[in-house]
PDB file of C-alpha atoms in Angstrom:
ATOM      1  CA  MET Q   1       9.584  21.101 -19.139  1.00 38.00           C
ATOM      2  CA  LEU Q   2      12.057  22.410 -21.679  1.00 38.00           C
ATOM      3  CA  SER Q   3       9.277  23.009 -24.194  1.00 42.00           C
ATOM      4  CA  ALA Q   4       7.376  25.096 -21.656  1.00 42.00           C
ATOM      5  CA  ALA Q   5      10.470  27.137 -20.973  1.00 43.00           C
ATOM      6  CA  ALA Q   6      11.013  27.531 -24.698  1.00 44.00           C
ATOM      7  CA  ALA Q   7       7.534  28.977 -24.923  1.00 41.00           C
ATOM      8  CA  GLY Q   8       8.631  31.480 -22.333  1.00 43.00           C
ATOM      9  CA  ILE Q   9      11.439  32.563 -24.652  1.00 41.00           C
ATOM     10  CA  ALA Q  10       8.909  33.516 -27.294  1.00 39.00           C
ATOM     11  CA  ALA Q  11       6.867  35.494 -24.788  1.00 40.00           C
ATOM     12  CA  TRP Q  12       9.939  37.317 -23.507  1.00 43.00           C
ATOM     13  CA  THR Q  13      11.150  38.063 -27.021  1.00 41.00           C
ATOM     14  CA  LEU Q  14       7.790  39.429 -28.111  1.00 35.00           C
ATOM     15  CA  ASP Q  15       7.585  41.506 -24.962  1.00 42.00           C
ATOM     16  CA  ALA Q  16      11.069  42.960 -25.079  1.00 40.00           C
ATOM     17  CA  GLY Q  17      12.106  42.748 -28.714  1.00 40.00           C
ATOM     18  CA  ALA Q  18      10.176  45.851 -29.665  1.00 36.00           C
ATOM     19  CA  ARG Q  19      12.022  47.808 -26.963  1.00 39.00           C
ATOM     20  CA  LEU Q  20      15.452  47.182 -28.442  1.00 42.00           C
ATOM     21  CA  ALA Q  21      15.944  50.083 -30.802  1.00 36.00           C
ATOM     22  CA  VAL Q  22      17.799  49.190 -33.973  1.00 35.00           C
ATOM     23  CA  SER Q  23      19.048  51.693 -36.497  1.00 32.00           C
ATOM     24  CA  ALA Q  24      21.905  51.997 -38.999  1.00 33.00           C
ATOM     25  CA  PRO Q  25      22.618  49.652 -41.916  1.00 33.00           C
ATOM     26  CA  ALA Q  26      23.632  46.049 -41.397  1.00 38.00           C
ATOM     27  CA  ARG Q  27      27.338  45.681 -40.710  1.00 38.00           C
ATOM     28  CA  ARG Q  28      29.667  43.821 -38.379  1.00 44.00           C
ATOM     29  CA  HIS Q  29      29.712  46.498 -35.750  1.00 47.00           C
ATOM     30  CA  GLY Q  30      33.049  45.460 -34.322  1.00 42.00           C
ATOM     31  CA  ALA Q  31      34.861  45.846 -37.643  1.00 44.00           C
ATOM     32  CA  GLN Q  32      35.952  49.406 -36.931  1.00 46.00           C
ATOM     33  CA  SER Q  33      36.296  49.139 -33.166  1.00 50.00           C
ATOM     34  CA  ALA Q  34      39.532  48.405 -31.337  1.00 55.00           C
ATOM     35  CA  PRO Q  35      40.767  46.763 -29.254  1.00 75.00           C
ATOM     36  CA  ALA Q  36      39.212  43.362 -29.917  1.00 86.00           C
ATOM     37  CA  SER Q  37      37.900  40.888 -27.375  1.00 88.00           C
ATOM     38  CA  ILE Q  38      40.457  38.472 -25.959  1.00 88.00           C
ATOM     39  CA  LEU Q  39      37.734  35.823 -26.349  1.00 86.00           C
ATOM     40  CA  ASP Q  40      38.245  36.097 -30.120  1.00 86.00           C
ATOM     41  CA  LEU Q  41      40.692  33.201 -30.100  1.00 84.00           C
ATOM     42  CA  PRO Q  42      41.570  33.200 -33.841  1.00 84.00           C
ATOM     43  CA  SER Q  43      42.468  36.900 -33.660  1.00 88.00           C
ATOM     44  CA  ALA Q  44      44.522  36.402 -30.502  1.00 88.00           C
ATOM     45  CA  GLU Q  45      46.406  33.490 -32.071  1.00 87.00           C
ATOM     46  CA  ALA Q  46      47.027  35.497 -35.251  1.00 90.00           C
ATOM     47  CA  TRP Q  47      48.326  38.401 -33.155  1.00 92.00           C
ATOM     48  CA  CYS Q  48      50.800  36.114 -31.395  1.00 90.00           C
ATOM     49  CA  THR Q  49      51.967  34.455 -34.609  1.00 90.00           C
ATOM     50  CA  ALA Q  50      52.575  37.815 -36.292  1.00 92.00           C
ATOM     51  CA  ARG Q  51      54.859  38.821 -33.410  1.00 88.00           C
ATOM     52  CA  GLY Q  52      56.779  35.591 -33.093  1.00 88.00           C
ATOM     53  CA  VAL Q  53      54.988  34.512 -29.922  1.00 86.00           C
ATOM     54  CA  GLN Q  54      53.916  30.887 -29.715  1.00 85.00           C
ATOM     55  CA  PRO Q  55      50.075  30.810 -29.618  1.00 80.00           C
ATOM     56  CA  ALA Q  56      50.385  27.956 -27.110  1.00 79.00           C
ATOM     57  CA  HIS Q  57      51.353  30.580 -24.506  1.00 82.00           C
ATOM     58  CA  LEU Q  58      47.763  31.817 -24.649  1.00 84.00           C
ATOM     59  CA  SER Q  59      46.796  28.848 -22.473  1.00 81.00           C
ATOM     60  CA  THR Q  60      48.498  30.538 -19.528  1.00 82.00           C
ATOM     61  CA  VAL Q  61      46.827  33.855 -20.331  1.00 85.00           C
ATOM     62  CA  TYR Q  62      43.376  32.287 -20.433  1.00 83.00           C
ATOM     63  CA  ARG Q  63      44.022  30.275 -17.272  1.00 80.00           C
ATOM     64  CA  HIS Q  64      44.681  33.537 -15.430  1.00 80.00           C
ATOM     65  CA  LEU Q  65      41.699  35.327 -16.949  1.00 82.00           C
ATOM     66  CA  PHE Q  66      39.183  32.561 -16.311  1.00 77.00           C
ATOM     67  CA  ARG Q  67      40.402  31.578 -12.852  1.00 75.00           C
ATOM     68  CA  ARG Q  68      40.803  34.964 -11.197  1.00 77.00           C
ATOM     69  CA  GLU Q  69      37.583  36.686 -10.195  1.00 69.00           C
ATOM     70  CA  GLY Q  70      37.084  39.863 -12.192  1.00 75.00           C
ATOM     71  CA  ALA Q  71      40.187  39.364 -14.353  1.00 79.00           C
ATOM     72  CA  LEU Q  72      38.191  39.432 -17.590  1.00 80.00           C
ATOM     73  CA  HIS Q  73      36.750  42.804 -16.605  1.00 78.00           C
ATOM     74  CA  ALA Q  74      40.043  44.413 -15.632  1.00 75.00           C
ATOM     75  CA  ALA Q  75      41.233  47.420 -17.612  1.00 74.00           C
ATOM     76  CA  PRO Q  76      43.826  46.910 -18.854  1.00 79.00           C
ATOM     77  CA  LEU Q  77      44.013  43.126 -18.947  1.00 83.00           C
ATOM     78  CA  HIS Q  78      46.883  41.322 -17.263  1.00 82.00           C
ATOM     79  CA  ALA Q  79      48.458  38.834 -19.664  1.00 81.00           C
ATOM     80  CA  ALA Q  80      50.201  36.462 -17.281  1.00 80.00           C
ATOM     81  CA  GLY Q  81      52.653  33.974 -18.745  1.00 76.00           C
ATOM     82  CA  LEU Q  82      53.910  36.036 -21.694  1.00 81.00           C
ATOM     83  CA  PRO Q  83      57.217  37.865 -22.128  1.00 83.00           C
ATOM     84  CA  LYS Q  84      56.917  41.407 -20.769  1.00 86.00           C
ATOM     85  CA  GLU Q  85      56.875  43.154 -24.155  1.00 87.00           C
ATOM     86  CA  ALA Q  86      54.418  40.684 -25.667  1.00 89.00           C
ATOM     87  CA  ALA Q  87      52.166  40.900 -22.616  1.00 89.00           C
ATOM     88  CA  ALA Q  88      52.043  44.690 -22.840  1.00 90.00           C
ATOM     89  CA  GLY Q  89      51.250  44.544 -26.546  1.00 91.00           C
ATOM     90  CA  LEU Q  90      48.515  41.961 -26.081  1.00 90.00           C
ATOM     91  CA  CYS Q  91      46.865  44.067 -23.395  1.00 89.00           C
ATOM     92  CA  GLU Q  92      46.863  47.061 -25.739  1.00 89.00           C
ATOM     93  CA  ALA Q  93      45.408  45.077 -28.632  1.00 90.00           C
ATOM     94  CA  PHE Q  94      42.723  43.191 -26.691  1.00 92.00           C
ATOM     95  CA  VAL Q  95      40.242  43.735 -23.903  1.00 90.00           C
ATOM     96  CA  GLY Q  96      38.263  41.264 -21.829  1.00 87.00           C
ATOM     97  CA  VAL Q  97      34.491  41.113 -21.923  1.00 88.00           C
ATOM     98  CA  THR Q  98      33.297  43.831 -24.296  1.00 90.00           C
ATOM     99  CA  SER Q  99      29.606  43.639 -23.411  1.00 92.00           C
ATOM    100  CA  ARG Q 100      27.664  44.109 -20.183  1.00 93.00           C
ATOM    101  CA  VAL Q 101      24.335  43.070 -18.699  1.00 95.00           C
ATOM    102  CA  VAL Q 102      22.107  46.129 -18.316  1.00 96.00           C
ATOM    103  CA  GLU Q 103      18.878  44.397 -17.295  1.00 95.00           C
ATOM    104  CA  THR Q 104      17.891  41.083 -15.734  1.00 93.00           C
ATOM    105  CA  VAL Q 105      14.309  39.824 -15.835  1.00 92.00           C
ATOM    106  CA  HIS Q 106      13.393  36.854 -13.627  1.00 88.00           C
ATOM    107  CA  SER Q 107      10.606  34.429 -14.458  1.00 84.00           C
ATOM    108  CA  VAL Q 108       9.481  30.937 -13.491  1.00 80.00           C
ATOM    109  CA  GLY Q 109      11.898  28.520 -15.108  1.00 81.00           C
ATOM    110  CA  GLY Q 110      14.664  30.966 -15.907  1.00 86.00           C
ATOM    111  CA  LEU Q 111      15.735  34.524 -16.503  1.00 90.00           C
ATOM    112  CA  LYS Q 112      16.458  36.908 -19.354  1.00 93.00           C
ATOM    113  CA  LEU Q 113      19.534  39.093 -19.697  1.00 95.00           C
ATOM    114  CA  VAL Q 114      19.558  42.256 -21.774  1.00 95.00           C
ATOM    115  CA  VAL Q 115      23.153  42.538 -22.963  1.00 94.00           C
ATOM    116  CA  GLU Q 116      24.586  45.813 -24.218  1.00 95.00           C
ATOM    117  CA  LEU Q 117      27.363  45.430 -26.775  1.00 92.00           C
ATOM    118  CA  ALA Q 118      30.360  47.727 -27.148  1.00 90.00           C
ATOM    119  CA  SER Q 119      28.494  49.485 -29.963  1.00 89.00           C
ATOM    120  CA  GLY Q 120      25.670  50.419 -27.581  1.00 92.00           C
ATOM    121  CA  ARG Q 121      23.230  48.091 -29.310  1.00 89.00           C
ATOM    122  CA  ARG Q 122      21.442  45.465 -27.253  1.00 91.00           C
ATOM    123  CA  VAL Q 123      20.600  41.792 -27.607  1.00 91.00           C
ATOM    124  CA  GLU Q 124      18.893  39.263 -25.365  1.00 91.00           C
ATOM    125  CA  THR Q 125      20.168  36.097 -23.719  1.00 94.00           C
ATOM    126  CA  VAL Q 126      17.795  33.705 -21.963  1.00 92.00           C
ATOM    127  CA  LEU Q 127      18.650  31.101 -19.320  1.00 93.00           C
ATOM    128  CA  ILE Q 128      16.250  28.141 -19.276  1.00 89.00           C
ATOM    129  CA  LEU Q 129      16.300  25.972 -16.154  1.00 89.00           C
ATOM    130  CA  HIS Q 130      15.020  22.430 -16.615  1.00 81.00           C
ATOM    131  CA  ASP Q 131      15.349  18.935 -15.172  1.00 78.00           C
ATOM    132  CA  HIS Q 132      17.449  16.331 -16.948  1.00 71.00           C
ATOM    133  CA  VAL Q 133      15.193  13.568 -18.271  1.00 68.00           C
ATOM    134  CA  SER Q 134      17.111  10.599 -16.840  1.00 74.00           C
ATOM    135  CA  SER Q 135      18.964  11.961 -13.799  1.00 72.00           C
ATOM    136  CA  GLY Q 136      16.382  14.497 -12.667  1.00 70.00           C
ATOM    137  CA  LYS Q 137      19.182  16.966 -11.924  1.00 78.00           C
ATOM    138  CA  GLN Q 138      18.586  20.576 -12.851  1.00 82.00           C
ATOM    139  CA  ARG Q 139      20.381  21.865 -15.918  1.00 82.00           C
ATOM    140  CA  CYS Q 140      20.610  25.184 -17.711  1.00 87.00           C
ATOM    141  CA  THR Q 141      20.170  25.793 -21.418  1.00 88.00           C
ATOM    142  CA  VAL Q 142      21.400  29.173 -22.669  1.00 90.00           C
ATOM    143  CA  CYS Q 143      19.543  30.768 -25.558  1.00 90.00           C
ATOM    144  CA  VAL Q 144      21.864  33.186 -27.361  1.00 90.00           C
ATOM    145  CA  SER Q 145      21.371  35.871 -29.987  1.00 90.00           C
ATOM    146  CA  SER Q 146      23.395  35.769 -33.198  1.00 85.00           C
ATOM    147  CA  GLN Q 147      22.470  39.149 -34.703  1.00 80.00           C
ATOM    148  CA  VAL Q 148      21.222  42.569 -33.672  1.00 79.00           C
ATOM    149  CA  GLY Q 149      17.775  42.612 -35.232  1.00 73.00           C
ATOM    150  CA  CYS Q 150      16.812  40.382 -38.146  1.00 69.00           C
ATOM    151  CA  SER Q 151      16.088  40.850 -41.831  1.00 69.00           C
ATOM    152  CA  ARG Q 152      13.701  37.914 -42.243  1.00 70.00           C
ATOM    153  CA  GLY Q 153      10.547  39.854 -41.445  1.00 66.00           C
ATOM    154  CA  CYS Q 154       8.601  37.067 -39.711  1.00 71.00           C
ATOM    155  CA  THR Q 155       5.368  38.716 -38.586  1.00 67.00           C
ATOM    156  CA  PHE Q 156       4.969  36.506 -35.505  1.00 67.00           C
ATOM    157  CA  CYS Q 157       8.334  37.620 -34.098  1.00 66.00           C
ATOM    158  CA  ALA Q 158       9.050  41.078 -32.707  1.00 66.00           C
ATOM    159  CA  THR Q 159      12.688  40.788 -33.754  1.00 63.00           C
ATOM    160  CA  GLY Q 160      11.554  39.950 -37.277  1.00 60.00           C
ATOM    161  CA  THR Q 161       9.902  43.335 -37.599  1.00 62.00           C
ATOM    162  CA  MET Q 162      13.259  45.034 -36.966  1.00 66.00           C
ATOM    163  CA  THR Q 163      15.897  45.536 -39.607  1.00 64.00           C
ATOM    164  CA  ARG Q 164      19.185  43.719 -39.186  1.00 62.00           C
ATOM    165  CA  ALA Q 165      21.683  46.162 -37.736  1.00 62.00           C
ATOM    166  CA  ALA Q 166      24.729  43.970 -37.128  1.00 78.00           C
ATOM    167  CA  GLN Q 167      26.159  40.473 -37.061  1.00 83.00           C
ATOM    168  CA  LEU Q 168      27.536  39.291 -33.739  1.00 86.00           C
ATOM    169  CA  SER Q 169      31.088  37.997 -33.639  1.00 86.00           C
ATOM    170  CA  SER Q 170      31.950  34.594 -32.185  1.00 83.00           C
ATOM    171  CA  ALA Q 171      33.419  36.390 -29.165  1.00 87.00           C
ATOM    172  CA  GLU Q 172      30.183  38.301 -28.547  1.00 90.00           C
ATOM    173  CA  ILE Q 173      28.197  35.074 -28.772  1.00 87.00           C
ATOM    174  CA  LEU Q 174      30.583  33.394 -26.334  1.00 86.00           C
ATOM    175  CA  GLU Q 175      30.325  36.395 -23.999  1.00 89.00           C
ATOM    176  CA  GLN Q 176      26.609  35.711 -23.686  1.00 90.00           C
ATOM    177  CA  VAL Q 177      27.413  32.269 -22.271  1.00 87.00           C
ATOM    178  CA  TRP Q 178      29.906  33.930 -19.923  1.00 87.00           C
ATOM    179  CA  HIS Q 179      27.253  36.385 -18.730  1.00 91.00           C
ATOM    180  CA  ALA Q 180      24.838  33.495 -18.220  1.00 91.00           C
ATOM    181  CA  ARG Q 181      27.338  31.663 -16.024  1.00 86.00           C
ATOM    182  CA  GLN Q 182      28.024  34.826 -14.029  1.00 88.00           C
ATOM    183  CA  ALA Q 183      24.277  35.341 -13.526  1.00 91.00           C
ATOM    184  CA  LEU Q 184      23.966  31.822 -12.126  1.00 89.00           C
ATOM    185  CA  LYS Q 185      26.902  32.423  -9.778  1.00 86.00           C
ATOM    186  CA  GLU Q 186      25.447  35.708  -8.551  1.00 88.00           C
ATOM    187  CA  ALA Q 187      22.174  33.920  -7.860  1.00 86.00           C
ATOM    188  CA  GLY Q 188      24.052  31.360  -5.763  1.00 85.00           C
ATOM    189  CA  SER Q 189      23.195  28.585  -8.190  1.00 84.00           C
ATOM    190  CA  ALA Q 190      25.474  25.641  -8.916  1.00 80.00           C
ATOM    191  CA  VAL Q 191      23.418  24.592 -11.938  1.00 83.00           C
ATOM    192  CA  ALA Q 192      25.617  23.616 -14.872  1.00 79.00           C
ATOM    193  CA  ILE Q 193      25.192  24.959 -18.391  1.00 82.00           C
ATOM    194  CA  ARG Q 194      24.742  21.956 -20.646  1.00 79.00           C
ATOM    195  CA  ASN Q 195      23.145  23.266 -23.842  1.00 82.00           C
ATOM    196  CA  VAL Q 196      23.383  26.316 -26.085  1.00 84.00           C
ATOM    197  CA  VAL Q 197      20.567  27.102 -28.489  1.00 85.00           C
ATOM    198  CA  PHE Q 198      20.626  29.783 -31.178  1.00 82.00           C
ATOM    199  CA  MET Q 199      17.021  30.859 -30.680  1.00 77.00           C
ATOM    200  CA  GLY Q 200      17.573  34.461 -29.616  1.00 75.00           C
ATOM    201  CA  MET Q 201      17.613  37.540 -31.815  1.00 76.00           C
ATOM    202  CA  GLY Q 202      18.607  37.020 -35.438  1.00 71.00           C
ATOM    203  CA  GLU Q 203      18.533  34.309 -38.091  1.00 72.00           C
ATOM    204  CA  PRO Q 204      21.305  31.834 -37.193  1.00 71.00           C
ATOM    205  CA  LEU Q 205      22.047  30.695 -40.742  1.00 72.00           C
ATOM    206  CA  ASP Q 206      22.685  34.291 -41.786  1.00 72.00           C
ATOM    207  CA  ASN Q 207      25.669  34.361 -39.418  1.00 72.00           C
ATOM    208  CA  LEU Q 208      26.764  30.754 -39.690  1.00 70.00           C
ATOM    209  CA  ASP Q 209      30.541  31.282 -39.862  1.00 71.00           C
ATOM    210  CA  GLU Q 210      30.671  33.067 -36.508  1.00 67.00           C
ATOM    211  CA  GLU Q 211      28.410  30.484 -34.878  1.00 60.00           C
ATOM    212  CA  VAL Q 212      30.621  27.640 -36.038  1.00 62.00           C
ATOM    213  CA  ARG Q 213      33.631  29.478 -34.615  1.00 62.00           C
ATOM    214  CA  GLN Q 214      31.802  29.987 -31.315  1.00 60.00           C
ATOM    215  CA  ALA Q 215      30.962  26.293 -31.157  1.00 59.00           C
ATOM    216  CA  LEU Q 216      34.544  25.203 -31.778  1.00 55.00           C
ATOM    217  CA  ILE Q 217      36.400  27.779 -29.666  1.00 56.00           C
ATOM    218  CA  PRO Q 218      35.711  26.233 -26.217  1.00 56.00           C
ATOM    219  CA  SER Q 219      37.218  22.918 -27.348  1.00 53.00           C
ATOM    220  CA  ALA Q 220      40.451  24.550 -28.557  1.00 55.00           C
ATOM    221  CA  ALA Q 221      43.539  23.820 -26.474  1.00 52.00           C
ATOM    222  CA  PRO Q 222      44.161  27.401 -25.230  1.00 52.00           C
ATOM    223  CA  PHE Q 223      40.598  27.492 -23.939  1.00 54.00           C
ATOM    224  CA  ALA Q 224      40.893  24.354 -21.812  1.00 53.00           C
ATOM    225  CA  GLU Q 225      40.408  26.399 -18.657  1.00 51.00           C
ATOM    226  CA  LEU Q 226      37.210  27.911 -20.023  1.00 57.00           C
ATOM    227  CA  ASP Q 227      35.458  24.557 -19.991  1.00 53.00           C
ATOM    228  CA  GLU Q 228      35.737  24.178 -16.227  1.00 55.00           C
ATOM    229  CA  ALA Q 229      35.418  27.868 -15.389  1.00 52.00           C
ATOM    230  CA  LEU Q 230      32.128  28.127 -17.253  1.00 51.00           C
ATOM    231  CA  ASP Q 231      30.955  24.593 -16.509  1.00 48.00           C
ATOM    232  CA  TYR Q 232      31.017  24.633 -20.289  1.00 51.00           C
ATOM    233  CA  HIS Q 233      30.873  20.874 -20.801  1.00 51.00           C
ATOM    234  CA  ILE Q 234      28.965  21.307 -24.032  1.00 56.00           C
ATOM    235  CA  ALA Q 235      29.549  19.007 -26.964  1.00 54.00           C
ATOM    236  CA  THR Q 236      28.577  20.263 -30.402  1.00 53.00           C
ATOM    237  CA  LEU Q 237      25.756  17.715 -30.181  1.00 51.00           C
ATOM    238  CA  HIS Q 238      24.209  19.975 -27.532  1.00 61.00           C
ATOM    239  CA  MET Q 239      24.293  23.127 -29.641  1.00 62.00           C
ATOM    240  CA  HIS Q 240      21.147  23.731 -31.643  1.00 64.00           C
ATOM    241  CA  MET Q 241      19.905  26.289 -34.126  1.00 63.00           C
ATOM    242  CA  SER Q 242      16.389  27.420 -34.952  1.00 66.00           C
ATOM    243  CA  ASN Q 243      15.937  28.947 -38.397  1.00 64.00           C
ATOM    244  CA  VAL Q 244      13.105  30.065 -40.678  1.00 67.00           C
ATOM    245  CA  MET Q 245      13.589  27.134 -43.097  1.00 59.00           C
ATOM    246  CA  SER Q 246      13.878  29.362 -46.136  1.00 50.00           C
ATOM    247  CA  TYR Q 247      16.930  27.696 -47.676  1.00 43.00           C
TER     248      TYR Q 247
END
């Protein structure tokens, strides 16, 4: 059943990929934008260390953000658990979710989210619903994008005909999983996310550093609350990449 749903990804990508306008030279689009996403854990830890704040205090901040409905979308953020001055500074330096879902397309076996980044560029995230082989329980695999566009030029892929406009950060990749979980909640579904596959827009191995960071972030101590809040019980064994095999 998963293979059939995966085929649906290709159909969706070919259908919608050509609609996602890409212009401007390849660059990490968030490099010049501020504030950064609070989901960028390494940056948040570095910020705390530079100001004499123990990074361990971030656990309390994330517990508040992940547990309170809408907290990640608040402007400004509320950094609970930090000294007043540090909390104010953190909320000036970081924001919550930097992207937003601008379109949702439903289909048999899942749905597709068109996600608009802070830069205004758009990527796609696909939720694949399938039955677990042994238990028969329904699970969700999230297919995430790793780049805006792609420079590989594969003729069978609509994204491949677009130039690469930007690399996604680990936070932006993680936000796609967050949006997927929110979409399931809004649909009244209790289905758990169990797999993440890098089969969306972009060539995964061209943005490997950020993908490795995304894979490791949820297991970091300050993000302990994220695991339960997202139903993000995903071991690295259940994260997969699809590449063009040109290395």
